[in-house]
Short mmCIF file of C-alpha atoms in Angstrom, two decimals:
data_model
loop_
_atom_site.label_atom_id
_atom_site.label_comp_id
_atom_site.label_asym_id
_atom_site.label_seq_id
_atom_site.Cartn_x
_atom_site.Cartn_y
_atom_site.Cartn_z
CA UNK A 260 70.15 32.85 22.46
CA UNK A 261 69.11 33.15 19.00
CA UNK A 262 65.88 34.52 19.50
CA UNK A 263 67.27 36.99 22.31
CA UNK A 264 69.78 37.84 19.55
CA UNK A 265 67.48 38.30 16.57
CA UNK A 266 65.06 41.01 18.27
CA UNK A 267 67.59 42.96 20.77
CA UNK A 268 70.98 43.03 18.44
CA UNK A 269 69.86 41.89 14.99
CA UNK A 270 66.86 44.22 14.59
CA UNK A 271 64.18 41.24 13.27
CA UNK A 272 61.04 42.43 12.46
CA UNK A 273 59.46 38.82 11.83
CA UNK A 274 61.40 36.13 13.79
CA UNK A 275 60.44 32.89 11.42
CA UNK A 276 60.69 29.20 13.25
CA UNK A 277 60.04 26.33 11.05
CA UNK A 278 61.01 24.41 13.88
CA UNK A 279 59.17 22.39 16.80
CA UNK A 280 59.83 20.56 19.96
CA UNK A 281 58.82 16.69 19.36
CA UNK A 282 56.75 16.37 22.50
CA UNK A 283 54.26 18.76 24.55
CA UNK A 284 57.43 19.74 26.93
CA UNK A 285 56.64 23.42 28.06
CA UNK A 286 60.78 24.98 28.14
CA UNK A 287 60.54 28.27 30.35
CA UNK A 288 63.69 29.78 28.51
CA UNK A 289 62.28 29.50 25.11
CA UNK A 290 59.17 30.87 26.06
CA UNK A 291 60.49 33.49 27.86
CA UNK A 292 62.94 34.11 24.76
CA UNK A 293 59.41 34.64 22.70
CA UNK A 294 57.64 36.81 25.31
CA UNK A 295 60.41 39.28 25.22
CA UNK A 296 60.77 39.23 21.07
CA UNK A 297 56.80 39.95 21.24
CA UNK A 298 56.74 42.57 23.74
CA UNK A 299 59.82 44.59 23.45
CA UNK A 300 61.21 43.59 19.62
CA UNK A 301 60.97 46.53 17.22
CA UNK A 302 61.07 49.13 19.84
CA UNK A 303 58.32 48.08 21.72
CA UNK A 304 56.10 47.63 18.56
CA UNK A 305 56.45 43.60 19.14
CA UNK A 306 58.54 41.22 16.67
CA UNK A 307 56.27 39.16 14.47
CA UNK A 308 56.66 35.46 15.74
CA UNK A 309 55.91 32.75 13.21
CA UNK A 310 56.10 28.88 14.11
CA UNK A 311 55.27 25.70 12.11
CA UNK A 312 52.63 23.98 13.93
CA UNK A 313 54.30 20.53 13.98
CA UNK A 314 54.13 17.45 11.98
CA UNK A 315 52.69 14.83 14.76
CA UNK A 316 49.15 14.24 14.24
CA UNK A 317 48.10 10.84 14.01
CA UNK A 318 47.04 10.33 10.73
CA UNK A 319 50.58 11.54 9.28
CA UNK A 320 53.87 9.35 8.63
CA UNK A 321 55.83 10.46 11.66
CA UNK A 322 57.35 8.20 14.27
CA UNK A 323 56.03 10.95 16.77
CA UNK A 324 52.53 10.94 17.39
CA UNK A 325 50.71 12.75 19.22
CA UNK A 326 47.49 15.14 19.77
CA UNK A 327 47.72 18.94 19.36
CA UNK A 328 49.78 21.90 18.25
CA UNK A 329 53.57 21.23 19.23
CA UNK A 330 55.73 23.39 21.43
CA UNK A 331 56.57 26.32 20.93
CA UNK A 332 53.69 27.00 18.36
CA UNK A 333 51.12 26.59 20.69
CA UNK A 334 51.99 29.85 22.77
CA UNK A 335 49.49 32.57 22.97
CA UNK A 336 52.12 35.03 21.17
CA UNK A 337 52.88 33.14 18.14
CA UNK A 338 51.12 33.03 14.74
CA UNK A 339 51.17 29.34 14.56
CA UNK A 340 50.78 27.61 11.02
CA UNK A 341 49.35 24.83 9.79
CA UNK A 342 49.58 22.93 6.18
CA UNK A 343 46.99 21.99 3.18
CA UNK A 344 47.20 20.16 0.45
CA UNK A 345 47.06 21.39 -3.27
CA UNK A 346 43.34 19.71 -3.04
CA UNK A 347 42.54 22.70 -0.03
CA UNK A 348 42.47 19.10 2.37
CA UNK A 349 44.75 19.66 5.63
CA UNK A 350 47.93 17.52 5.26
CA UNK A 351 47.37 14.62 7.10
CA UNK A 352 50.81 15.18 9.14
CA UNK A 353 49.58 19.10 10.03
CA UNK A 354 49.35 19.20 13.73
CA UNK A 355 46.22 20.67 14.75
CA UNK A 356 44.20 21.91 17.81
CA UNK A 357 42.79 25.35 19.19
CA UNK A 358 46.18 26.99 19.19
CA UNK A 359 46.42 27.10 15.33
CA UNK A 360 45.58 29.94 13.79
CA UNK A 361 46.59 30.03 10.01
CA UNK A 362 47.27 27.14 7.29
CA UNK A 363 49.59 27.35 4.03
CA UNK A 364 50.52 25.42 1.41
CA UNK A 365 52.35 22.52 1.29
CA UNK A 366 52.50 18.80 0.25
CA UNK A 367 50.49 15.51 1.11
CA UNK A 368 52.06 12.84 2.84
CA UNK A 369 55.22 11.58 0.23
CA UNK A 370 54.10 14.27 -2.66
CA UNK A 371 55.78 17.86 -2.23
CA UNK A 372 53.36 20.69 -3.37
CA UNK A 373 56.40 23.38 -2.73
CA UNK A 374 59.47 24.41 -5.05
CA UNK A 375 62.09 26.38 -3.09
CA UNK A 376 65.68 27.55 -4.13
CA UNK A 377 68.13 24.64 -2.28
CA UNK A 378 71.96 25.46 -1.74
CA UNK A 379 73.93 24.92 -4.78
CA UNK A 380 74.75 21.65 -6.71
CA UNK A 381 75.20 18.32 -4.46
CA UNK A 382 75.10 20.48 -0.97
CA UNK A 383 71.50 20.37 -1.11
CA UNK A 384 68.72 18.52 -0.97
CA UNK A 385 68.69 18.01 -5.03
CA UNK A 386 71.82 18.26 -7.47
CA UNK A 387 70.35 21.01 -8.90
CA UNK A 388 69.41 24.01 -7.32
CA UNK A 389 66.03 24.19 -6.46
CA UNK A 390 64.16 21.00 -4.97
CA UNK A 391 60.36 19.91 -4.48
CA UNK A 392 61.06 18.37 -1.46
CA UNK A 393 60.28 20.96 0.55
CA UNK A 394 57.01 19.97 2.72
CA UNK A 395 55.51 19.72 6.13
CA UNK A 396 54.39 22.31 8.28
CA UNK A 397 57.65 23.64 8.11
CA UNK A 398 57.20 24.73 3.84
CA UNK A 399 53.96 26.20 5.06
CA UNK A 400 54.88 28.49 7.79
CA UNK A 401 57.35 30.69 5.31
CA UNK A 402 54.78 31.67 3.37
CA UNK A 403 52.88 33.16 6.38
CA UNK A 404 56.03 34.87 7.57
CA UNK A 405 56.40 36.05 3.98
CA UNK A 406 52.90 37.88 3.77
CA UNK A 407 53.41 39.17 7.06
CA UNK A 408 56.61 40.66 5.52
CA UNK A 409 54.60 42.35 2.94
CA UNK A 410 51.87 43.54 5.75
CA UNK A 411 54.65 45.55 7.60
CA UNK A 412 56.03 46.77 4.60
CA UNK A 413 52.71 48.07 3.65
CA UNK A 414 51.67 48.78 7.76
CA UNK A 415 55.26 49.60 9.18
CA UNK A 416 53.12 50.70 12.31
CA UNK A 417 51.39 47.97 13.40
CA UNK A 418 52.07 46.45 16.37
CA UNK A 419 52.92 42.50 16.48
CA UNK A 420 49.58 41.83 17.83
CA UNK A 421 47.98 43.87 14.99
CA UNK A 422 49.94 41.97 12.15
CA UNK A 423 48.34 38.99 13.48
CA UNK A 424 45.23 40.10 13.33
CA UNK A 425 45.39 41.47 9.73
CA UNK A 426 46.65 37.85 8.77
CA UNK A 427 43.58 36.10 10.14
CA UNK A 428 40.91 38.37 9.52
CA UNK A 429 41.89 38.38 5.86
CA UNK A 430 42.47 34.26 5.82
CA UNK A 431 40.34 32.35 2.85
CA UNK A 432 37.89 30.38 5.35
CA UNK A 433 38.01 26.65 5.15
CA UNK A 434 36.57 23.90 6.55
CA UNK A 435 33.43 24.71 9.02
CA UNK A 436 32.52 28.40 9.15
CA UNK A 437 34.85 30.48 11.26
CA UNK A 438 37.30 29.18 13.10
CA UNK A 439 38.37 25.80 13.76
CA UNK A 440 40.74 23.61 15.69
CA UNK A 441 41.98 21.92 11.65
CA UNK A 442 42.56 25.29 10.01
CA UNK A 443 42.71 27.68 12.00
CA UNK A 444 41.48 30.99 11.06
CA UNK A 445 41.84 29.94 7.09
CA UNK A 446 44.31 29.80 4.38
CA UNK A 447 46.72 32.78 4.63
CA UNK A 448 45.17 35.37 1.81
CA UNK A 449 48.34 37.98 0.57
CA UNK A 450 45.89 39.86 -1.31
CA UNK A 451 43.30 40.27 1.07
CA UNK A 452 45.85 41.51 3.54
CA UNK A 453 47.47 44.11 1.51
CA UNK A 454 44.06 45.47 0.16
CA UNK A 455 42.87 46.02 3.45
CA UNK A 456 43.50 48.79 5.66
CA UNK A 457 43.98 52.63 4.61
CA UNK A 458 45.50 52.94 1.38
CA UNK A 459 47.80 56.32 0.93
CA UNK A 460 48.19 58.53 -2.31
CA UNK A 461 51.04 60.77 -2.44
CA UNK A 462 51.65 63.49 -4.76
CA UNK A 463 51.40 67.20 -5.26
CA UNK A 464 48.27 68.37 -4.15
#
């Protein structure tokens, strides 16, 4: 309902999910939910979908384990995103598999690489109000939604497909040479993005 509600009545451009399914369950109504966002979502143009990859693999802390990008990042219409360390290393948590396509920022295992604002005083995660426990794939993936933000502000044209495209044909390659089922496409790049394309002067002639 939320997704439905985000594209058709709330007029999202980017519809950001740093949320997963703990399992490889397939749900038909969520997916569906997605497939219309993409296609039909800013008049026909296609809503920018963004999900956190997951936080399952094996070698992470998480009493759900298992092989592969989670549900529903692994759909063919979603930028999914993976996370790396502040050493460029993927987290060891990141889910991972031939469905991601982008990595971000984020924290190792137990040490948060990510400040964030947090709801005020004790109703957050800290007293204060920001917190550095922001982490998982879940810190990573609002970073990509973020630059994708900036691409349509720059693009306002481009179609979803397109914005996913700028995103990983801009990404900082790591790990083997091209893509790969650890990091995707590469680290998302925010300046590569926005420096690409036509740039426009205005003025008097």
């Amino acid at each position: 309902n939320a997704i439905n509600w985000a594209w058709d009545q709330g007029g999202a451009d980017i519809l950001h999910n740093s949320w997963t399914y703990d399992g490889t369950q397939i749900l038909d109504v969520v997916k569906n939910a997605i497939n219309n966002a993409y296609t039909n979502g800013r008049n026909g143009k296609g809503c920018v979908v963004v999900f956190s990859s997951g936080n399952y693999h094996p070698d992470g802390s998480s009493t759900v384990k298992f092989n592969g990008v989670a549900f529903p990042a692994n759909l063919p219409n979603v930028i999914a995103v993976g996370a790396v360390a502040r050493d460029g290393n993927i987290s060891l948590y990141s889910s991972r598999g031939p469905e991601i396509d982008l990595v971000a920022p984020s924290g190792q295992n137990g040490v948060p690489d990510v400040w964030t604002i947090d709801r005020m005083g004790a109703a957050g995660y800290s007293t204060g109000n920001y917190t550095s426990s922001f982490s998982g794939t879940s810190a990573a993936a609002p970073e990509v939604s973020g630059v994708a933000a900036l691409g349509l502000a720059k693009f306002p044209n481009l179609t979803a497909a397109e914005v996913k495209n700028l995103l990983i044909q801009n990404a900082t390659d790591m790990g083997p040479m091209g893509f790969d089922n650890t990091f995707g496409y590469g680290r998302v790049n925010a300046s590569a993005a926005l420096l690409s394309g036509p740039s426009l002067i205005e003025g008097p002639s």
